[in-house]
Coordinates of N, CA and C and ligand atoms in Angstrom, one line a residue:
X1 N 41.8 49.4 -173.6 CA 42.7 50.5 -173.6 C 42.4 51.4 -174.8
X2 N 42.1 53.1 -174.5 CA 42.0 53.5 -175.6 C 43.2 53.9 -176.7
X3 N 43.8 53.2 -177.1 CA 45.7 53.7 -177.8 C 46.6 53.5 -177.1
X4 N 47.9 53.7 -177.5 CA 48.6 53.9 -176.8 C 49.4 54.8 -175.8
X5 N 50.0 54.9 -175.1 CA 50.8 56.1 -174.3 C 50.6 57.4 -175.3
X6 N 51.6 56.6 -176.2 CA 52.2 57.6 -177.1 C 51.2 58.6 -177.4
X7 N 50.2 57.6 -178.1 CA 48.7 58.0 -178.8 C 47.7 58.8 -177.8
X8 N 47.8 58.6 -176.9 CA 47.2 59.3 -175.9 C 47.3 60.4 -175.6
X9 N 49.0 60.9 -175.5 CA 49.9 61.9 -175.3 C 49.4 63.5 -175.8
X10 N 49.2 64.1 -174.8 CA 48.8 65.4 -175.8 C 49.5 66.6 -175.2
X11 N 49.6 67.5 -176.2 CA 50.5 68.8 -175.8 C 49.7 70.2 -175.6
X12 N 49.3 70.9 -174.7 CA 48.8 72.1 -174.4 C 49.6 73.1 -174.9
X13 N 49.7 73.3 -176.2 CA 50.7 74.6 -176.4 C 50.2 76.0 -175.6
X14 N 48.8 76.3 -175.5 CA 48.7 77.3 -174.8 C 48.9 77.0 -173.5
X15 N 48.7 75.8 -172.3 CA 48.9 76.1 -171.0 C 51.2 75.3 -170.8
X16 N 51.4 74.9 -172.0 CA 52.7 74.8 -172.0 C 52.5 73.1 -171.2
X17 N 51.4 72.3 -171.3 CA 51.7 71.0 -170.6 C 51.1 69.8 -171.8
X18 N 52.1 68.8 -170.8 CA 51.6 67.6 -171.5 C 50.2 67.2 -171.0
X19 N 49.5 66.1 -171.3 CA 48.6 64.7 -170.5 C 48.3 63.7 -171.3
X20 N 48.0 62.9 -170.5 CA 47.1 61.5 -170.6 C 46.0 61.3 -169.6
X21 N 45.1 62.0 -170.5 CA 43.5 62.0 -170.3 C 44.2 63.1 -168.9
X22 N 43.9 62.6 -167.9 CA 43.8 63.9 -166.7 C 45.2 64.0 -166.5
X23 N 46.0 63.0 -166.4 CA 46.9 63.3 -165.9 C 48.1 63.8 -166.4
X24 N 49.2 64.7 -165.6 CA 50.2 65.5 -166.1 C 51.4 65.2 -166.3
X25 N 51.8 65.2 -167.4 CA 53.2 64.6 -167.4 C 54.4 65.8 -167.9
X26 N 55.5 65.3 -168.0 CA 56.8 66.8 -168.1 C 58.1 65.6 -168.5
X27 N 58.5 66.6 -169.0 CA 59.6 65.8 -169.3 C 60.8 66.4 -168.7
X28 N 62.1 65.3 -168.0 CA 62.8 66.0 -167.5 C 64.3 65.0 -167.9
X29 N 65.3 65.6 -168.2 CA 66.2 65.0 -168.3 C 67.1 64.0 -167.0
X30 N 67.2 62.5 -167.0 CA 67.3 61.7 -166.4 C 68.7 62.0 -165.5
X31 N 69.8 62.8 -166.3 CA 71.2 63.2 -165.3 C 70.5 64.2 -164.6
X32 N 69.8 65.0 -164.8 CA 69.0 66.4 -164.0 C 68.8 65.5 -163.0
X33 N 67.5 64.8 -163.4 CA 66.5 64.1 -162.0 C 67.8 63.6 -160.8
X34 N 68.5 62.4 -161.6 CA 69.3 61.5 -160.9 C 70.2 62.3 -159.8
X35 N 70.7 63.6 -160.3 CA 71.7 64.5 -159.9 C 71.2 64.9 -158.5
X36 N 70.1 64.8 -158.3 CA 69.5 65.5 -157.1 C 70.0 64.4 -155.9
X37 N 69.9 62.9 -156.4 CA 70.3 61.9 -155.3 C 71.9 62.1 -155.3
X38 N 72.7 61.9 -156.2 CA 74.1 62.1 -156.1 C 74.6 63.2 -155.8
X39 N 74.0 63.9 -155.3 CA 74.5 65.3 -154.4 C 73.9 65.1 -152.7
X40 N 73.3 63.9 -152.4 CA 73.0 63.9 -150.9 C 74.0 63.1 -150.5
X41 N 74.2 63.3 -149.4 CA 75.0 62.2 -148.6 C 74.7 61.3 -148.2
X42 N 74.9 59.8 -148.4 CA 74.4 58.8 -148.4 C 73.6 58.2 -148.0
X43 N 73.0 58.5 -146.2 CA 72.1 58.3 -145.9 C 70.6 59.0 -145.8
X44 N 70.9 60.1 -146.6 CA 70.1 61.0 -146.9 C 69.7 60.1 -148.5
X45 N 70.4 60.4 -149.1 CA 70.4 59.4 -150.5 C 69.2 58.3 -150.4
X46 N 69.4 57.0 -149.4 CA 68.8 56.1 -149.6 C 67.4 56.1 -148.8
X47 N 67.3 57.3 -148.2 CA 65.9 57.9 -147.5 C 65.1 58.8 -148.7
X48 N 65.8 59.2 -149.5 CA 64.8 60.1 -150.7 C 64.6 59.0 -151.8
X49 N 65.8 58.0 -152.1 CA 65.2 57.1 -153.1 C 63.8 56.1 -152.6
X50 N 64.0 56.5 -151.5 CA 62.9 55.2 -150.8 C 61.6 56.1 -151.0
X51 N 61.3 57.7 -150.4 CA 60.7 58.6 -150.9 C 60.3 58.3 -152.5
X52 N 60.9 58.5 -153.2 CA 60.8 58.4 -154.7 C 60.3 57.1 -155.0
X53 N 60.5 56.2 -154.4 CA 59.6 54.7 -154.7 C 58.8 54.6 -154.3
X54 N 58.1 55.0 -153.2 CA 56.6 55.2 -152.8 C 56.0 56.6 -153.2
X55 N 56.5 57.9 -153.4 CA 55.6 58.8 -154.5 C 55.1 57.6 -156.0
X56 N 56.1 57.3 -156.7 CA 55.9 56.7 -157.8 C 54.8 55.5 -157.2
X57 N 55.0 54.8 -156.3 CA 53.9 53.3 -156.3 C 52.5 54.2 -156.0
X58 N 52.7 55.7 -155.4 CA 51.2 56.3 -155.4 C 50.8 57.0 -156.5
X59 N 51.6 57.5 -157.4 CA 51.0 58.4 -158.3 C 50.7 57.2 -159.6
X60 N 51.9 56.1 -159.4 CA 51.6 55.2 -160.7 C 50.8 54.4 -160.9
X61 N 50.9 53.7 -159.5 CA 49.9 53.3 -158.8 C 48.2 53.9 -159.4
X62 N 47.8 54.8 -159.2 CA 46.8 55.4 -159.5 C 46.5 55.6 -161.5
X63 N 47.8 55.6 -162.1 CA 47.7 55.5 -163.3 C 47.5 54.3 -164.0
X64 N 47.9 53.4 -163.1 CA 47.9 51.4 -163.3 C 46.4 51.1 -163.2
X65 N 45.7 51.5 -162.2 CA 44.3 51.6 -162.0 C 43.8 52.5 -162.7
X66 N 44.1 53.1 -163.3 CA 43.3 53.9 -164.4 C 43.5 52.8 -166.0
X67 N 44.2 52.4 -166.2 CA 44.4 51.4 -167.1 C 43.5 50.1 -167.0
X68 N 43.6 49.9 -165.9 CA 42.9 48.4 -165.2 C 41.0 48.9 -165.8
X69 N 40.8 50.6 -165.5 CA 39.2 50.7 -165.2 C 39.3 51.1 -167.2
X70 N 40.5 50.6 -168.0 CA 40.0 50.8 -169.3 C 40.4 49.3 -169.8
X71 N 40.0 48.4 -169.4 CA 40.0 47.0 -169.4 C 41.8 45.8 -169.3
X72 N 42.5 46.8 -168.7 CA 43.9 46.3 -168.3 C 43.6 45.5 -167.2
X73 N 42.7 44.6 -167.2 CA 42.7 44.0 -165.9 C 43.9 42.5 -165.6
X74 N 44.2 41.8 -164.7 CA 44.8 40.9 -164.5 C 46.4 40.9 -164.9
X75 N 47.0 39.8 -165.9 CA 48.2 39.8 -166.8 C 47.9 40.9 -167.3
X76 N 47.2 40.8 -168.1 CA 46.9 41.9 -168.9 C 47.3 43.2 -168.3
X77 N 47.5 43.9 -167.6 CA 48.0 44.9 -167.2 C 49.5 45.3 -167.2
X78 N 49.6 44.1 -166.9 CA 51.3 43.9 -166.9 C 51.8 44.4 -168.2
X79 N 50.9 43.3 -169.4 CA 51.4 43.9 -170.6 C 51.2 45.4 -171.2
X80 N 50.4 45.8 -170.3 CA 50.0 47.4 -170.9 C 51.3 48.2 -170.0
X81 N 51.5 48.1 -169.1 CA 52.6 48.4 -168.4 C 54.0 48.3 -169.1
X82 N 54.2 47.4 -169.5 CA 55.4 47.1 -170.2 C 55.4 47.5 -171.2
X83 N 53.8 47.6 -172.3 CA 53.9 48.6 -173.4 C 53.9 50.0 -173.2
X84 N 54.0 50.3 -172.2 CA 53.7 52.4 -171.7 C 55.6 52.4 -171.5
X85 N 56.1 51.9 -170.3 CA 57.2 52.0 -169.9 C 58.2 52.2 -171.1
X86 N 58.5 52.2 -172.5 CA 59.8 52.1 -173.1 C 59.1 53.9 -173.9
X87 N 57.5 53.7 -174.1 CA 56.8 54.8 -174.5 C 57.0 56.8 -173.7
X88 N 57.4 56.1 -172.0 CA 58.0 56.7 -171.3 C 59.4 57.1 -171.1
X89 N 59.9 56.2 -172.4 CA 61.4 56.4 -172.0 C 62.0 55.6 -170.8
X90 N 61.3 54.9 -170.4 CA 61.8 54.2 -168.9 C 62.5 53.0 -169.6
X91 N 63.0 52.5 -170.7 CA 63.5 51.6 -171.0 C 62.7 50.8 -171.3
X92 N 63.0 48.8 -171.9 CA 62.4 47.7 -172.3 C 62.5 46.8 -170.9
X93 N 60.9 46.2 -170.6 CA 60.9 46.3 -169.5 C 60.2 44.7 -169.7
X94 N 59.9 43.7 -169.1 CA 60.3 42.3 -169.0 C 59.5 42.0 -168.1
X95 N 58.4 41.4 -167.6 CA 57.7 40.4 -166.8 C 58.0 39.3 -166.9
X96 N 58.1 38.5 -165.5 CA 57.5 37.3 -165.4 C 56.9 37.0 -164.1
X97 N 55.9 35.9 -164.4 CA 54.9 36.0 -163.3 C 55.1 34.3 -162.7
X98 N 55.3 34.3 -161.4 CA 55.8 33.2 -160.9 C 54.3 33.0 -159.2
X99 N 54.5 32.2 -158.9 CA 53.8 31.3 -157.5 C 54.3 32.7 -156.5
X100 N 53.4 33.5 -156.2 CA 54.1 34.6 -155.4 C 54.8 35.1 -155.4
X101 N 55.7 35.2 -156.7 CA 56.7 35.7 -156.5 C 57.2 36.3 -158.3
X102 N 56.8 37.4 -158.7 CA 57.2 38.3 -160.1 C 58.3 39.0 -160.3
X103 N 58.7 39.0 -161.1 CA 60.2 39.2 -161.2 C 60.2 40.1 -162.8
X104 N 60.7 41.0 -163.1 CA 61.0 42.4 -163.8 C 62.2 42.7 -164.4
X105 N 62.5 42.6 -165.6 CA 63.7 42.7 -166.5 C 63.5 44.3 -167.2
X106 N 64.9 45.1 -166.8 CA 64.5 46.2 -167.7 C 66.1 46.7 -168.1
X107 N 65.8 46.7 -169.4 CA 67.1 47.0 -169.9 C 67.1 48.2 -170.5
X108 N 68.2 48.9 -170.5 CA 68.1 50.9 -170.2 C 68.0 51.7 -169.7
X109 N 67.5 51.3 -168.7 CA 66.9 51.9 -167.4 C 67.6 53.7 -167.4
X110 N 66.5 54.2 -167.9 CA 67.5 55.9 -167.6 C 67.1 56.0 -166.2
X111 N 67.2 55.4 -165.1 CA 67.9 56.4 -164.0 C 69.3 55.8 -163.9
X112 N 69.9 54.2 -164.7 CA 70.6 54.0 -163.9 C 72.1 54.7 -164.3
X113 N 71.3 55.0 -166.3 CA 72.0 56.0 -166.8 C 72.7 57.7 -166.2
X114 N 71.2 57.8 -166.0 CA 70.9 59.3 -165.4 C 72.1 59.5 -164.0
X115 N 71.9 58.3 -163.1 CA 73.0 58.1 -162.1 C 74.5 58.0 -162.7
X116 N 74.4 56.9 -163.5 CA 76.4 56.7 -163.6 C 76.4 55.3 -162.2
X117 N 77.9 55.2 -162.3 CA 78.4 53.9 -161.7 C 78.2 54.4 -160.3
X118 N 77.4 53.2 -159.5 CA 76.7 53.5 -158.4 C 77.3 52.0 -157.5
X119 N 77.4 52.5 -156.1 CA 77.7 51.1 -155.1 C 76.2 50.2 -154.7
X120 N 75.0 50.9 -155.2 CA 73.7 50.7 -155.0 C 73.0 50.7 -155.6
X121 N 71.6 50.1 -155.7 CA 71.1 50.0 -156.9 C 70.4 51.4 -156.5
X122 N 70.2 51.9 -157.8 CA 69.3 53.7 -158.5 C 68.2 53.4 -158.6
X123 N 67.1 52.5 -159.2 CA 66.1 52.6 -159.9 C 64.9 52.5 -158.9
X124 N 64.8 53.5 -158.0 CA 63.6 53.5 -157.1 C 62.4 53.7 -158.0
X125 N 62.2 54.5 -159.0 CA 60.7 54.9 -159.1 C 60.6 53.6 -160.1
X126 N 61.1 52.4 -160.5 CA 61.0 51.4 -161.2 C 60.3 50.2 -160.0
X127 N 61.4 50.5 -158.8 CA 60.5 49.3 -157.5 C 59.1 49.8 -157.4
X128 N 58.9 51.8 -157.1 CA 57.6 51.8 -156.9 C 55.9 51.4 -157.8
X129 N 57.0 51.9 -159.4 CA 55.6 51.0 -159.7 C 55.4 50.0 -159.9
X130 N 56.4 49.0 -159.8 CA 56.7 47.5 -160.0 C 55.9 47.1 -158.8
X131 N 56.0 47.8 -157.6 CA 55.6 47.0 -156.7 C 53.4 47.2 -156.6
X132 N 53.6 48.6 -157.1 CA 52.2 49.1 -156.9 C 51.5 48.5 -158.2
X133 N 51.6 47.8 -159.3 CA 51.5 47.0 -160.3 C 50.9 45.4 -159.7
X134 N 52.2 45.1 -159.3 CA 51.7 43.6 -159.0 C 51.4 43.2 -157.3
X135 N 50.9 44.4 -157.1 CA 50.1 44.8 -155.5 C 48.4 44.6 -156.5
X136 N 48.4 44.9 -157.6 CA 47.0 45.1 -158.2 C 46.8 43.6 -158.5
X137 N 48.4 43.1 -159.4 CA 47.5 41.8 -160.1 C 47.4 40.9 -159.1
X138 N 48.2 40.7 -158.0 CA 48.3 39.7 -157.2 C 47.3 39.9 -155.8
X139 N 46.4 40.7 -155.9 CA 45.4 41.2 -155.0 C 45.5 41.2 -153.5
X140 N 46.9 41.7 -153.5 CA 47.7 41.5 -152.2 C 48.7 42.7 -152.4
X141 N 49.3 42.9 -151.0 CA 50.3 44.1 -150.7 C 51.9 43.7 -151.3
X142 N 52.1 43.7 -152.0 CA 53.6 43.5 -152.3 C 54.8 44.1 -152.4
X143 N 55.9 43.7 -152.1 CA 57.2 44.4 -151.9 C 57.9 44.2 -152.8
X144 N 58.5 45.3 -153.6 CA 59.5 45.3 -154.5 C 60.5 45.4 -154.3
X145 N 62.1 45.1 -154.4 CA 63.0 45.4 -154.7 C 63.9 45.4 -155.7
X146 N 65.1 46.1 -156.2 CA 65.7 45.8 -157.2 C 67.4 45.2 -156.7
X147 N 67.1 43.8 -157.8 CA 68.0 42.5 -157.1 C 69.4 43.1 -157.6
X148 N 69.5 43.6 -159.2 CA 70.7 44.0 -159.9 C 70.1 45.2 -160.5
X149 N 71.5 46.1 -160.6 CA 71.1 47.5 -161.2 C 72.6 47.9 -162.2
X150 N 72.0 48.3 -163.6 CA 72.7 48.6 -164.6 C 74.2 49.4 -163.6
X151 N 73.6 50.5 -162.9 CA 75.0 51.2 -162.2 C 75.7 50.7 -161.7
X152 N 75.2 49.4 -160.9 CA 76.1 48.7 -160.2 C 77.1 47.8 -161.1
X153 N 77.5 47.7 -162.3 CA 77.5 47.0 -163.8 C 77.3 45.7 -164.1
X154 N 76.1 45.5 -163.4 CA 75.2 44.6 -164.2 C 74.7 45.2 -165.8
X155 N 74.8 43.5 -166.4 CA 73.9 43.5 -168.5 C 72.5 44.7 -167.7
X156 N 72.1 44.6 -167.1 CA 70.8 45.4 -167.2 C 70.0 44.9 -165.6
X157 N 69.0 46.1 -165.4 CA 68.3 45.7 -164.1 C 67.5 44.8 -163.7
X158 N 67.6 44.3 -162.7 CA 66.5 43.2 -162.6 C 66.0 43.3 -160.7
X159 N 64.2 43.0 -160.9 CA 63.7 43.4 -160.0 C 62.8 41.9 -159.5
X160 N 62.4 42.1 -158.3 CA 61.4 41.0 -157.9 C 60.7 41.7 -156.8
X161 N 59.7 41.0 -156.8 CA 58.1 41.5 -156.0 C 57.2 40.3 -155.1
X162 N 57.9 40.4 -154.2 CA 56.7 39.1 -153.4 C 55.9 40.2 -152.1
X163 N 55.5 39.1 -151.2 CA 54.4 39.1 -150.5 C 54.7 39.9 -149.4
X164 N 54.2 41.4 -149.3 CA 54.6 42.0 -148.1 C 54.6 41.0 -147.0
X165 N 55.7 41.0 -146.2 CA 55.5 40.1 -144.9 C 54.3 41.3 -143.9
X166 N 53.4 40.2 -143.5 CA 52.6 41.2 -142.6 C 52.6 41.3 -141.1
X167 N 52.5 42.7 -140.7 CA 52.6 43.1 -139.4 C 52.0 42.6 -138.3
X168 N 52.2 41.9 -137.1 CA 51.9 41.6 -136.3 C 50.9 42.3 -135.5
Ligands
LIG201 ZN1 68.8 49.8 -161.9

């Protein structure tokens, strides 16, 4: 890895943008983003957060493999992951790596902030790259979900990732 997030981070004052290496980043306030789900009506809601977890496992996805091709390969990725995510502002974020089965501790989570007290768990773009993460290390298709979510008032979120069940 060449540095960190942080270190990587660079500012285009003339085109007005961020990056890391190619890719484009922006910063957006977490009640803004969140606001957009808490203004659908519910089943609309848990069709866009699902949306929002698969953009994120493809675009993160793609940035987890860009890590991996600067020597983040295996565990090791995980920990580069975990060190980007708090760098992101996504909160302090927690692996563990189990017999098919990984499990993700993240405490602060600004979406679950950005949401407020929720009947459901918030943190889709956290399943997507959780899932598109340990889809890489575990060299298999895997499914994330989030088990507890800060909104729902849980101490903090917590996620697991096993074995896509496969299609007949
Ligand atoms: Zn959550």
């Amino acid at each position: 890895m060449s540095g960190s997030f942080k270190e990587r981070l660079s500012f285009d004052s003339a085109t007005g943008a961020l990056f890391d290496q190619s890719r484009r980043y922006m910063m957006i306030r977490p009640d803004a983003l969140m606001g957009i789900f808490k203004r659908l009506p519910p089943d609309q809601r848990m069709a866009a957060l699902q949306a929002f977890a698969e953009s994120i496992a493809e675009q993160g996805g793609d940035s987890a493999r860009a890590y991996v091709d600067m020597g983040g390969t295996g565990s090791k990725l995980l920990d580069v992951i975990a060190a980007t995510a708090p760098e992101l502002g996504w909160g302090i974020w927690q692996f563990n790596i189990g017999m098919d089965r990984f499990t993700l501790s993240v405490r602060n989570s600004p979406f679950a902030a950005g949401f407020g007290p929720s009947d459901h768990p918030v943190c889709a773009p956290i399943i997507g790259m959780f899932g598109a993460v340990t889809s890489i290390v575990a060299g298999k298709p895997m499914q994330a979900r989030e088990i507890a979510c800060a909104a729902m008032g849980a101490e903090y979120c917590q996620f697991e990732s096993t074995p896509r069940a496969s299609t007949p």
